[in-house]
């Protein structure tokens, strides 16, 4: 019976559908329902960004909290209307109510007070662990990514003020974003001096929020089994592989799921036509609609490739640029939705101008268009340099847009190449390449064209992809088991 009331506080900076810059939000938005289904009593703690405050219903002020650097803010408790989940929200307008990105100013520079803005998230998590809400104290604080990573540290240093030991779980969504700050800010964080050491959050003379999470959490998870191994190597450890190796008995990879309430072509209101694995006439109509919307040539038999991505180095999109001539020469079309680094945006835009019938590029962030792209394309390209889990390849699979990916991180755990062998074994669900080179990418493209030229086999692979189960059930059970372990 105890599991029914396992009290978990989920701490993250983003949550879909209220605030999203990447996959973290999708996961933070899906976990509450997934964990409730296992019987957990999960509540969320979030910074008071405008969209989050607006969504908070029946809010009461729990109390004022004093920050370590001497400001005072109130914490509100209510229910997020869009998610139907109990929430604590830090009402700190001076810190969170800024136009644009939650992390950066208009010049794409990180805000100078990000250490305070996100330390406060961990600080309030630890206060909830000490009874800030007299009605509800978490048994487990589950913190996500560097923004929430001071929570395990604050919990570790407030044990004597906890009525019952509050356990911590820290999930790494991307080791490359670490939240590193100059050492002079350490005194603002309200941690004992001992924390600023190699056995603590000190990292090459700076403060690392990520390291705090990795060092102080009772358990560490990351978002795919392969990434859990990769981050223990110097190549992918971002300087933290040594620490991760010493903590390997506390580390595991739990694959992200797909939220079927949001990503399901059979009932996706953002798609012009519905379809599923058994009747996919709607998919062809989605493709025609996408070609029309993007002013691409109306060619039902031109393989349509899609990219929905942050345009950063991580995502390996220069490989797509390198392969574009071959893609077009073979009669393919390409649609890209993304935003990010200027040079990539410019290079993509140039391709669209050069080939208006075959290449369409939309720069910016557009949730609804992302759905239409998965719905309308034949192939989803994810040629990442590294990829902790990756969600777009799973959305591609669910929407019958076969993923073409590099064998790395969560991509390696979810996509099986269409080799003759794996086709025969009825395992293939996409296209996979190994080396991070234009040549390897282009050869995978050729495999995609080769399969596309055999419509029956393509249809079989697409059907298998769409029938795969990437639901949250299995992963939610793994989190529950982990919460049980840490609460002993
Ligand atoms: P990451 O978190 O590294 O960006 P993921 O594949 O885990 O990569 O998640 C990316 C999420 O962000 C997906 O939900 C994807 O559809 C969405 N996304 C990325 N770029 C855009 C964009 N420009 N417009 C709309 N959605 C986007
Ligand atoms: C990160 C990773 C991505 C992962 C997402 C959700 O942003 O880059 O691979 O899918 O978090 O866990």
Short mmCIF file of C-alpha atoms and ligand atoms in Angstrom, two decimals:
data_model
loop_
_atom_site.label_atom_id
_atom_site.label_comp_id
_atom_site.label_asym_id
_atom_site.label_seq_id
_atom_site.Cartn_x
_atom_site.Cartn_y
_atom_site.Cartn_z
CA UNK A 1 0.00 0.00 0.00
CA UNK A 2 2.87 2.35 0.74
CA UNK A 3 3.59 2.78 -2.99
CA UNK A 4 0.16 4.25 -3.48
CA UNK A 5 1.23 7.22 -1.49
CA UNK A 6 4.85 7.54 -2.55
CA UNK A 7 5.23 11.29 -2.45
CA UNK A 8 7.45 12.67 -5.17
CA UNK A 9 8.36 16.25 -5.96
CA UNK A 10 9.39 16.70 -9.59
CA UNK A 11 11.63 19.72 -10.09
CA UNK A 12 12.30 21.14 -13.55
CA UNK A 13 12.67 24.47 -15.31
CA UNK A 14 10.34 23.58 -18.21
CA UNK A 15 7.11 21.70 -18.62
CA UNK A 16 5.04 20.98 -21.73
CA UNK A 17 2.65 22.53 -22.76
CA UNK A 18 3.48 25.63 -20.72
CA UNK A 19 7.14 26.21 -21.39
CA UNK A 20 9.31 24.24 -23.77
CA UNK A 21 12.68 24.73 -25.40
CA UNK A 22 13.40 21.04 -25.99
CA UNK A 23 12.76 17.45 -24.98
CA UNK A 24 13.13 18.16 -21.26
CA UNK A 25 9.73 19.86 -21.32
CA UNK A 26 8.07 16.92 -23.06
CA UNK A 27 9.38 14.58 -20.38
CA UNK A 28 8.52 16.86 -17.46
CA UNK A 29 5.03 17.21 -18.92
CA UNK A 30 4.51 13.47 -19.42
CA UNK A 31 5.96 12.11 -16.17
CA UNK A 32 3.25 13.39 -13.79
CA UNK A 33 0.50 11.37 -15.49
CA UNK A 34 2.82 8.41 -16.07
CA UNK A 35 3.84 8.31 -12.40
CA UNK A 36 0.31 8.89 -11.14
CA UNK A 37 -0.69 5.81 -13.12
CA UNK A 38 1.73 3.81 -10.95
CA UNK A 39 0.08 5.13 -7.80
CA UNK A 40 2.61 7.85 -6.99
CA UNK A 41 1.49 11.13 -5.49
CA UNK A 42 3.60 13.37 -7.71
CA UNK A 43 3.67 17.15 -7.50
CA UNK A 44 5.78 19.54 -9.52
CA UNK A 45 7.90 22.50 -8.54
CA UNK A 46 8.51 25.14 -11.20
CA UNK A 47 9.92 28.65 -11.55
CA UNK A 48 7.19 31.26 -11.90
CA UNK A 49 7.55 31.99 -15.60
CA UNK A 50 4.55 33.90 -16.97
CA UNK A 51 2.84 30.97 -18.72
CA UNK A 52 3.21 28.81 -15.63
CA UNK A 53 1.78 31.41 -13.25
CA UNK A 54 -1.12 31.98 -15.64
CA UNK A 55 -1.96 28.26 -15.69
CA UNK A 56 -1.91 27.89 -11.90
CA UNK A 57 -5.44 27.58 -10.52
CA UNK A 58 -6.82 27.83 -6.99
CA UNK A 59 -3.46 29.11 -5.86
CA UNK A 60 -2.69 29.90 -2.26
CA UNK A 61 0.47 31.51 -1.00
CA UNK A 62 2.29 28.91 1.07
CA UNK A 63 4.64 31.41 2.58
CA UNK A 64 7.57 33.65 2.00
CA UNK A 65 10.98 32.17 1.54
CA UNK A 66 14.23 33.99 2.12
CA UNK A 67 16.89 33.34 -0.51
CA UNK A 68 20.49 32.80 0.58
CA UNK A 69 21.42 36.13 -1.02
CA UNK A 70 18.85 38.07 0.93
CA UNK A 71 15.75 38.50 -1.24
CA UNK A 72 12.28 37.28 -0.26
CA UNK A 73 9.77 35.61 -2.55
CA UNK A 74 6.53 33.78 -2.11
CA UNK A 75 5.82 30.21 -3.11
CA UNK A 76 2.36 29.48 -4.48
CA UNK A 77 0.60 26.17 -4.35
CA UNK A 78 -2.24 25.23 -6.65
CA UNK A 79 -3.08 23.08 -9.64
CA UNK A 80 -1.81 23.42 -13.19
CA UNK A 81 -4.99 23.58 -15.25
CA UNK A 82 -3.42 22.26 -18.44
CA UNK A 83 -1.90 19.21 -16.78
CA UNK A 84 -4.23 18.64 -13.86
CA UNK A 85 -1.30 18.27 -11.50
CA UNK A 86 -0.62 19.77 -8.08
CA UNK A 87 2.12 22.35 -8.36
CA UNK A 88 4.36 24.64 -6.34
CA UNK A 89 5.43 27.73 -8.21
CA UNK A 90 8.08 30.21 -7.14
CA UNK A 91 6.63 33.67 -7.56
CA UNK A 92 9.73 35.73 -8.16
CA UNK A 93 8.84 38.26 -10.87
CA UNK A 94 12.25 39.94 -10.69
CA UNK A 95 13.90 36.64 -11.58
CA UNK A 96 11.50 34.95 -13.96
CA UNK A 97 9.25 37.46 -15.66
CA UNK A 98 11.42 38.40 -18.62
CA UNK A 99 10.42 38.37 -22.27
CA UNK A 100 11.83 35.73 -24.58
CA UNK A 101 13.86 32.65 -23.73
CA UNK A 102 13.82 31.37 -20.16
CA UNK A 103 17.62 31.22 -20.11
CA UNK A 104 18.96 33.91 -22.42
CA UNK A 105 18.52 37.57 -23.20
CA UNK A 106 17.63 39.02 -26.61
CA UNK A 107 21.29 38.74 -27.70
CA UNK A 108 21.26 35.02 -26.89
CA UNK A 109 23.51 35.60 -23.89
CA UNK A 110 22.77 33.67 -20.69
CA UNK A 111 21.28 36.00 -18.04
CA UNK A 112 23.97 37.17 -15.63
CA UNK A 113 21.93 36.00 -12.63
CA UNK A 114 21.12 32.49 -13.88
CA UNK A 115 22.95 31.04 -10.88
CA UNK A 116 20.40 32.73 -8.60
CA UNK A 117 17.40 32.06 -10.82
CA UNK A 118 18.01 28.33 -10.77
CA UNK A 119 19.64 27.97 -7.35
CA UNK A 120 16.29 29.16 -6.04
CA UNK A 121 14.59 26.19 -7.69
CA UNK A 122 16.78 23.76 -5.74
CA UNK A 123 16.53 25.87 -2.61
CA UNK A 124 12.74 25.77 -2.56
CA UNK A 125 12.77 22.02 -3.30
CA UNK A 126 14.88 21.53 -0.17
CA UNK A 127 12.54 23.78 1.85
CA UNK A 128 9.60 21.63 0.77
CA UNK A 129 11.66 18.71 2.07
CA UNK A 130 11.81 20.52 5.41
CA UNK A 131 8.07 21.02 5.72
CA UNK A 132 7.42 24.32 3.92
CA UNK A 133 3.99 22.87 3.10
CA UNK A 134 2.68 21.59 6.41
CA UNK A 135 0.21 19.34 4.53
CA UNK A 136 2.63 17.61 2.20
CA UNK A 137 6.32 16.72 2.39
CA UNK A 138 7.95 14.74 -0.41
CA UNK A 139 9.74 11.46 0.28
CA UNK A 140 11.69 11.84 -2.94
CA UNK A 141 12.81 14.95 -4.76
CA UNK A 142 13.33 14.15 -8.44
CA UNK A 143 15.36 16.92 -10.06
CA UNK A 144 15.87 17.31 -13.80
CA UNK A 145 18.94 18.77 -15.53
CA UNK A 146 21.30 21.46 -14.27
CA UNK A 147 18.55 23.99 -13.54
CA UNK A 148 17.29 21.83 -10.69
CA UNK A 149 20.62 20.24 -9.80
CA UNK A 150 21.27 22.13 -6.58
CA UNK A 151 18.24 20.42 -5.01
CA UNK A 152 20.22 17.27 -4.09
CA UNK A 153 23.00 19.45 -2.61
CA UNK A 154 20.62 21.54 -0.51
CA UNK A 155 18.86 18.36 0.63
CA UNK A 156 22.18 16.77 1.61
CA UNK A 157 23.07 19.81 3.73
CA UNK A 158 19.70 20.11 5.48
CA UNK A 159 19.30 16.57 6.80
CA UNK A 160 18.96 17.72 10.42
CA UNK A 161 15.99 19.89 9.47
CA UNK A 162 14.15 17.05 7.70
CA UNK A 163 11.62 15.19 9.80
CA UNK A 164 12.15 12.15 7.62
CA UNK A 165 15.11 11.71 5.32
CA UNK A 166 14.15 13.09 1.91
CA UNK A 167 15.81 11.12 -0.88
CA UNK A 168 17.00 12.63 -4.13
CA UNK A 169 17.01 11.39 -7.71
CA UNK A 170 18.74 13.45 -10.37
CA UNK A 171 18.08 12.94 -14.08
CA UNK A 172 20.60 14.09 -16.66
CA UNK A 173 18.90 15.00 -19.92
CA UNK A 174 22.00 16.43 -21.49
CA UNK A 175 25.45 16.40 -19.90
CA UNK A 176 26.64 19.09 -22.28
CA UNK A 177 24.60 21.81 -20.56
CA UNK A 178 26.14 22.03 -17.11
CA UNK A 179 25.25 25.32 -15.52
CA UNK A 180 28.80 26.48 -14.81
CA UNK A 181 29.28 29.80 -12.99
CA UNK A 182 32.19 31.89 -11.76
CA UNK A 183 33.45 31.04 -8.26
CA UNK A 184 32.70 34.49 -6.82
CA UNK A 185 29.01 33.58 -6.87
CA UNK A 186 29.50 30.68 -4.47
CA UNK A 187 28.72 32.75 -1.36
CA UNK A 188 25.30 33.64 -2.84
CA UNK A 189 24.25 30.01 -2.90
CA UNK A 190 23.95 29.39 0.83
CA UNK A 191 26.00 26.20 0.80
CA UNK A 192 28.72 25.38 3.34
CA UNK A 193 32.30 26.13 2.24
CA UNK A 194 32.99 22.39 2.15
CA UNK A 195 30.74 22.12 -0.91
CA UNK A 196 33.19 24.16 -2.96
CA UNK A 197 35.68 21.35 -3.36
CA UNK A 198 36.53 18.54 -5.72
CA UNK A 199 34.25 16.44 -3.50
CA UNK A 200 31.38 18.77 -4.13
CA UNK A 201 30.32 21.15 -6.87
CA UNK A 202 33.67 22.72 -7.67
CA UNK A 203 34.65 22.09 -11.29
CA UNK A 204 37.99 23.42 -12.57
CA UNK A 205 37.74 26.34 -10.17
CA UNK A 206 34.14 27.17 -11.07
CA UNK A 207 30.73 26.26 -9.69
CA UNK A 208 29.00 23.46 -11.59
CA UNK A 209 25.32 22.87 -10.92
CA UNK A 210 25.50 19.66 -12.96
CA UNK A 211 28.29 18.36 -10.77
CA UNK A 212 26.27 19.15 -7.64
CA UNK A 213 23.48 16.94 -8.94
CA UNK A 214 25.86 14.14 -9.88
CA UNK A 215 27.75 14.34 -6.60
CA UNK A 216 24.98 14.76 -4.03
CA UNK A 217 22.00 12.85 -5.46
CA UNK A 218 21.19 9.46 -3.97
CA UNK A 219 20.57 8.10 -7.43
CA UNK A 220 21.37 9.40 -10.91
CA UNK A 221 19.43 8.49 -13.99
CA UNK A 222 19.85 9.47 -17.57
CA UNK A 223 17.49 9.18 -20.48
CA UNK A 224 18.70 6.06 -22.30
CA UNK A 225 20.75 2.98 -21.39
CA UNK A 226 23.38 3.67 -24.07
CA UNK A 227 23.89 7.28 -22.94
CA UNK A 228 24.34 6.02 -19.37
CA UNK A 229 27.36 4.06 -20.64
CA UNK A 230 28.64 6.76 -22.99
CA UNK A 231 28.85 9.47 -20.32
CA UNK A 232 31.25 7.30 -18.35
CA UNK A 233 33.82 7.67 -21.15
CA UNK A 234 36.17 10.63 -21.72
CA UNK A 235 34.74 11.13 -25.24
CA UNK A 236 31.22 11.83 -24.00
CA UNK A 237 31.75 12.55 -20.32
CA UNK A 238 32.13 16.33 -20.77
CA UNK A 239 34.83 16.28 -18.08
CA UNK A 240 32.56 14.50 -15.60
CA UNK A 241 33.17 10.92 -16.70
CA UNK A 242 35.51 10.29 -13.76
CA UNK A 243 32.83 11.26 -11.25
CA UNK A 244 30.23 9.28 -13.19
CA UNK A 245 32.46 6.22 -13.09
CA UNK A 246 32.88 6.48 -9.34
CA UNK A 247 29.11 6.80 -9.03
CA UNK A 248 28.27 4.07 -11.52
CA UNK A 249 26.50 1.90 -8.96
CA UNK A 250 24.07 4.81 -8.40
CA UNK A 251 23.63 5.49 -12.14
CA UNK A 252 21.21 3.94 -14.61
CA UNK A 253 19.62 4.73 -17.96
CA UNK A 254 15.83 4.78 -18.17
CA UNK A 255 14.53 5.35 -21.68
CA UNK A 256 12.17 8.28 -22.17
CA UNK A 257 8.67 7.43 -23.30
CA UNK A 258 6.35 9.04 -25.81
CA UNK A 259 3.27 10.78 -24.45
CA UNK A 260 0.52 9.16 -26.51
CA UNK A 261 -1.92 11.84 -25.42
CA UNK A 262 0.15 14.33 -27.43
CA UNK A 263 1.86 12.23 -30.11
CA UNK A 264 -0.54 9.83 -31.77
CA UNK A 265 -1.48 10.21 -35.47
CA UNK A 266 -4.80 8.47 -34.89
CA UNK A 267 -6.11 11.34 -32.76
CA UNK A 268 -3.66 14.21 -33.22
CA UNK A 269 -5.76 17.34 -33.62
CA UNK A 270 -2.77 19.17 -35.06
CA UNK A 271 -2.73 16.88 -38.12
CA UNK A 272 -4.94 17.69 -41.10
CA UNK A 273 -5.82 13.97 -41.51
CA UNK A 274 -5.80 11.09 -39.07
CA UNK A 275 -4.21 7.71 -39.75
CA UNK A 276 -2.82 4.69 -37.98
CA UNK A 277 -0.79 1.57 -38.68
CA UNK A 278 -3.78 -0.21 -40.22
CA UNK A 279 -5.23 2.51 -42.41
CA UNK A 280 -2.67 5.00 -43.50
CA UNK A 281 -4.40 6.70 -46.43
CA UNK A 282 -4.43 9.75 -44.17
CA UNK A 283 -0.64 9.79 -44.20
CA UNK A 284 -0.50 10.34 -47.97
CA UNK A 285 -2.97 13.20 -47.55
CA UNK A 286 -0.87 14.68 -44.74
CA UNK A 287 2.12 14.52 -47.08
CA UNK A 288 0.28 16.29 -49.90
CA UNK A 289 -0.92 18.94 -47.45
CA UNK A 290 2.60 19.48 -46.15
CA UNK A 291 4.02 19.78 -49.66
CA UNK A 292 1.35 22.37 -50.45
CA UNK A 293 1.88 24.27 -47.20
CA UNK A 294 5.63 24.40 -47.80
CA UNK A 295 5.26 25.24 -51.52
CA UNK A 296 7.10 22.08 -52.48
CA UNK A 297 6.34 20.32 -55.76
CA UNK A 298 3.25 18.16 -55.37
CA UNK A 299 4.94 14.81 -55.91
CA UNK A 300 3.41 11.93 -54.01
CA UNK A 301 6.27 9.58 -54.91
CA UNK A 302 9.14 11.91 -53.99
CA UNK A 303 10.56 10.71 -50.67
CA UNK A 304 10.02 13.59 -48.26
CA UNK A 305 12.65 13.99 -45.54
CA UNK A 306 12.02 16.04 -42.42
CA UNK A 307 14.04 17.69 -39.67
CA UNK A 308 12.53 19.12 -36.48
CA UNK A 309 15.38 20.25 -34.33
CA UNK A 310 17.29 22.75 -32.33
CA UNK A 311 19.95 23.93 -34.76
CA UNK A 312 23.02 23.25 -32.66
CA UNK A 313 26.27 21.44 -33.13
CA UNK A 314 24.88 18.46 -31.18
CA UNK A 315 22.36 17.67 -33.87
CA UNK A 316 24.86 17.07 -36.71
CA UNK A 317 22.85 18.97 -39.28
CA UNK A 318 25.92 19.91 -41.30
CA UNK A 319 25.73 16.28 -42.46
CA UNK A 320 22.29 17.02 -43.90
CA UNK A 321 23.76 20.03 -45.71
CA UNK A 322 26.59 17.87 -47.00
CA UNK A 323 24.15 15.26 -48.27
CA UNK A 324 21.60 17.62 -49.76
CA UNK A 325 22.85 17.43 -53.37
CA UNK A 326 22.59 13.66 -53.35
CA UNK A 327 19.16 13.81 -51.69
CA UNK A 328 17.91 16.12 -54.43
CA UNK A 329 19.65 14.29 -57.26
CA UNK A 330 17.79 11.15 -56.25
CA UNK A 331 14.49 12.97 -56.39
CA UNK A 332 13.94 13.61 -52.69
CA UNK A 333 12.51 16.64 -50.93
CA UNK A 334 13.48 18.16 -47.61
CA UNK A 335 11.59 20.17 -45.02
CA UNK A 336 13.33 21.66 -42.00
CA UNK A 337 11.84 23.28 -38.91
CA UNK A 338 14.35 24.61 -36.43
CA UNK A 339 16.05 27.49 -34.77
CA UNK A 340 19.45 28.03 -33.33
CA UNK A 341 22.92 28.84 -34.58
CA UNK A 342 23.08 31.63 -37.13
CA UNK A 343 25.41 29.93 -39.63
CA UNK A 344 23.16 26.85 -39.80
CA UNK A 345 20.04 28.94 -40.22
CA UNK A 346 21.72 30.88 -43.03
CA UNK A 347 23.04 27.76 -44.79
CA UNK A 348 19.62 26.09 -44.66
CA UNK A 349 17.84 29.19 -45.86
CA UNK A 350 20.25 29.39 -48.78
CA UNK A 351 19.37 25.82 -49.82
CA UNK A 352 15.66 26.64 -49.68
CA UNK A 353 16.20 29.68 -51.90
CA UNK A 354 18.24 27.63 -54.34
CA UNK A 355 15.74 24.75 -54.56
CA UNK A 356 12.29 26.18 -53.76
CA UNK A 357 10.48 23.17 -55.23
CA UNK A 358 12.40 20.66 -53.18
CA UNK A 359 13.71 22.29 -49.99
CA UNK A 360 11.61 24.22 -47.50
CA UNK A 361 12.97 25.74 -44.32
CA UNK A 362 11.03 27.32 -41.48
CA UNK A 363 13.15 29.06 -38.89
CA UNK A 364 11.60 29.44 -35.48
CA UNK A 365 9.64 27.38 -33.04
CA UNK A 366 6.27 25.98 -34.08
CA UNK A 367 4.73 23.12 -32.12
CA UNK A 368 1.83 22.54 -34.54
CA UNK A 369 4.05 22.53 -37.62
CA UNK A 370 6.31 19.98 -35.91
CA UNK A 371 3.33 17.61 -35.75
CA UNK A 372 2.46 18.22 -39.40
CA UNK A 373 6.05 17.47 -40.37
CA UNK A 374 6.12 14.11 -38.57
CA UNK A 375 2.72 13.40 -40.11
CA UNK A 376 3.64 14.42 -43.65
CA UNK A 377 7.21 13.18 -44.10
CA UNK A 378 8.49 9.74 -45.05
CA UNK A 379 11.79 10.00 -43.18
CA UNK A 380 12.84 11.89 -40.05
CA UNK A 381 16.53 12.83 -40.05
CA UNK A 382 18.40 12.78 -36.71
CA UNK A 383 22.13 12.59 -37.54
CA UNK A 384 23.28 13.69 -34.08
CA UNK A 385 26.87 13.89 -32.92
CA UNK A 386 25.53 12.81 -29.51
CA UNK A 387 21.97 12.26 -28.34
CA UNK A 388 21.07 11.48 -24.72
CA UNK A 389 17.71 10.04 -25.77
CA UNK A 390 16.16 11.94 -28.63
CA UNK A 391 12.43 12.21 -28.97
CA UNK A 392 12.01 13.16 -32.61
CA UNK A 393 13.10 9.70 -33.84
CA UNK A 394 10.40 8.19 -31.60
CA UNK A 395 7.81 10.68 -32.86
CA UNK A 396 8.95 9.78 -36.38
CA UNK A 397 8.44 6.08 -35.65
CA UNK A 398 4.97 6.66 -34.19
CA UNK A 399 3.98 8.73 -37.25
CA UNK A 400 5.42 6.30 -39.80
CA UNK A 401 8.20 8.74 -40.75
CA UNK A 402 11.11 6.33 -40.62
CA UNK A 403 14.03 7.71 -38.63
CA UNK A 404 17.44 7.99 -40.22
CA UNK A 405 19.83 8.34 -37.30
CA UNK A 406 23.39 8.02 -36.14
CA UNK A 407 24.07 5.05 -33.85
CA UNK A 408 24.60 7.01 -30.64
CA UNK A 409 22.84 7.44 -27.28
CA UNK A 410 19.10 6.89 -27.28
CA UNK A 411 19.07 6.75 -31.08
CA UNK A 412 21.04 3.50 -30.84
CA UNK A 413 18.49 2.17 -28.34
CA UNK A 414 15.43 2.87 -30.48
CA UNK A 415 16.27 2.53 -34.18
CA UNK A 416 17.24 -0.63 -36.07
CA UNK A 417 18.80 -0.27 -39.53
CA UNK A 418 17.09 -1.66 -42.62
CA UNK A 419 19.83 -4.12 -43.46
CA UNK A 420 18.75 -7.18 -45.39
CA UNK A 421 19.31 -9.18 -42.24
CA UNK A 422 17.17 -6.99 -40.00
CA UNK A 423 14.50 -6.66 -42.65
CA UNK A 424 14.32 -10.45 -42.84
CA UNK A 425 14.19 -10.70 -39.04
CA UNK A 426 11.33 -8.15 -39.03
CA UNK A 427 13.29 -5.87 -36.74
CA UNK A 428 14.19 -2.99 -39.03
CA UNK A 429 12.40 0.28 -38.34
CA UNK A 430 14.65 2.92 -39.89
CA UNK A 431 18.16 3.70 -41.10
CA UNK A 432 21.27 3.87 -38.95
CA UNK A 433 24.82 5.00 -39.69
CA UNK A 434 27.89 4.71 -37.53
CA UNK A 435 30.65 7.19 -38.39
CA UNK A 436 29.95 10.88 -37.93
CA UNK A 437 30.87 11.63 -41.55
CA UNK A 438 29.07 12.94 -44.61
CA UNK A 439 29.96 9.73 -46.39
CA UNK A 440 28.32 7.49 -43.78
CA UNK A 441 25.26 9.74 -43.68
CA UNK A 442 24.95 9.71 -47.47
CA UNK A 443 25.18 5.95 -47.59
CA UNK A 444 22.31 5.73 -45.10
CA UNK A 445 20.36 8.12 -47.34
CA UNK A 446 20.91 5.70 -50.22
CA UNK A 447 19.54 2.85 -48.12
CA UNK A 448 16.45 4.95 -47.48
CA UNK A 449 16.00 5.58 -51.22
CA UNK A 450 16.55 1.90 -51.95
CA UNK A 451 13.84 0.83 -49.53
CA UNK A 452 11.51 3.57 -50.73
CA UNK A 453 11.79 2.10 -54.23
CA UNK A 454 10.16 -1.07 -52.85
CA UNK A 455 6.81 0.23 -51.65
CA UNK A 456 5.61 -3.04 -50.14
CA UNK A 457 8.67 -3.47 -47.99
CA UNK A 458 8.58 0.19 -47.02
CA UNK A 459 4.97 -0.14 -45.96
CA UNK A 460 5.85 -3.16 -43.85
CA UNK A 461 8.67 -1.35 -42.06
CA UNK A 462 6.52 1.75 -41.52
CA UNK A 463 3.73 -0.37 -40.09
CA UNK A 464 6.13 -2.04 -37.68
CA UNK A 465 7.52 1.36 -36.65
CA UNK A 466 4.04 2.69 -35.93
CA UNK A 467 3.11 -0.34 -33.89
CA UNK A 468 6.11 -0.13 -31.61
CA UNK A 469 5.32 0.69 -28.05
CA UNK A 470 7.21 3.69 -26.75
CA UNK A 471 4.65 4.37 -24.03
CA UNK A 472 5.67 5.43 -20.55
CA UNK A 473 4.46 2.34 -18.74
CA UNK A 474 7.73 0.40 -18.54
CA UNK A 475 9.87 3.43 -17.73
CA UNK A 476 7.43 4.69 -15.09
CA UNK A 477 7.72 1.31 -13.35
CA UNK A 478 11.50 1.69 -13.38
CA UNK A 479 11.25 5.11 -11.74
CA UNK A 480 8.87 3.71 -9.15
CA UNK A 481 11.33 0.91 -8.36
CA UNK A 482 14.08 3.51 -8.00
CA UNK A 483 11.96 5.66 -5.65
CA UNK A 484 11.29 2.55 -3.55
CA UNK A 485 15.00 1.78 -3.36
CA UNK A 486 16.01 5.26 -2.26
CA UNK A 487 13.31 5.49 0.37
CA UNK A 488 14.43 2.12 1.68
P1 LIG B 1 16.47 18.10 -27.55
O1 LIG B 1 15.77 18.05 -26.26
O2 LIG B 1 17.93 17.81 -27.50
O3 LIG B 1 16.19 19.36 -28.31
P2 LIG B 1 14.63 15.96 -28.31
O4 LIG B 1 14.56 15.15 -29.56
O5 LIG B 1 14.67 15.21 -27.05
O6 LIG B 1 15.89 16.91 -28.48
O7 LIG B 1 13.37 16.90 -28.17
C1 LIG B 1 13.14 17.97 -29.01
C2 LIG B 1 11.71 18.41 -28.82
O8 LIG B 1 11.58 19.74 -29.26
C3 LIG B 1 10.72 17.60 -29.63
O9 LIG B 1 9.45 17.66 -28.99
C4 LIG B 1 10.69 18.38 -30.96
O10 LIG B 1 9.50 18.15 -31.67
C5 LIG B 1 10.74 19.79 -30.42
N1 LIG B 1 11.31 20.80 -31.32
C6 LIG B 1 12.61 21.03 -31.60
N2 LIG B 1 12.75 22.10 -32.40
C7 LIG B 1 11.50 22.55 -32.64
C8 LIG B 1 10.97 23.65 -33.40
N3 LIG B 1 11.76 24.48 -34.07
N4 LIG B 1 9.63 23.83 -33.41
C9 LIG B 1 8.82 22.98 -32.73
N5 LIG B 1 9.26 21.94 -32.00
C10 LIG B 1 10.58 21.73 -31.95
C1 LIG B 2 17.83 16.56 -23.90
C2 LIG B 2 18.54 15.68 -24.92
C3 LIG B 2 17.62 14.78 -25.69
C4 LIG B 2 16.57 14.15 -24.80
C5 LIG B 2 15.84 15.24 -24.02
C6 LIG B 2 14.77 14.69 -23.11
O1 LIG B 2 17.48 17.79 -24.36
O2 LIG B 2 19.33 16.45 -25.81
O3 LIG B 2 18.35 13.76 -26.34
O4 LIG B 2 15.65 13.41 -25.56
O5 LIG B 2 16.75 15.95 -23.23
O6 LIG B 2 15.29 13.80 -22.16
#
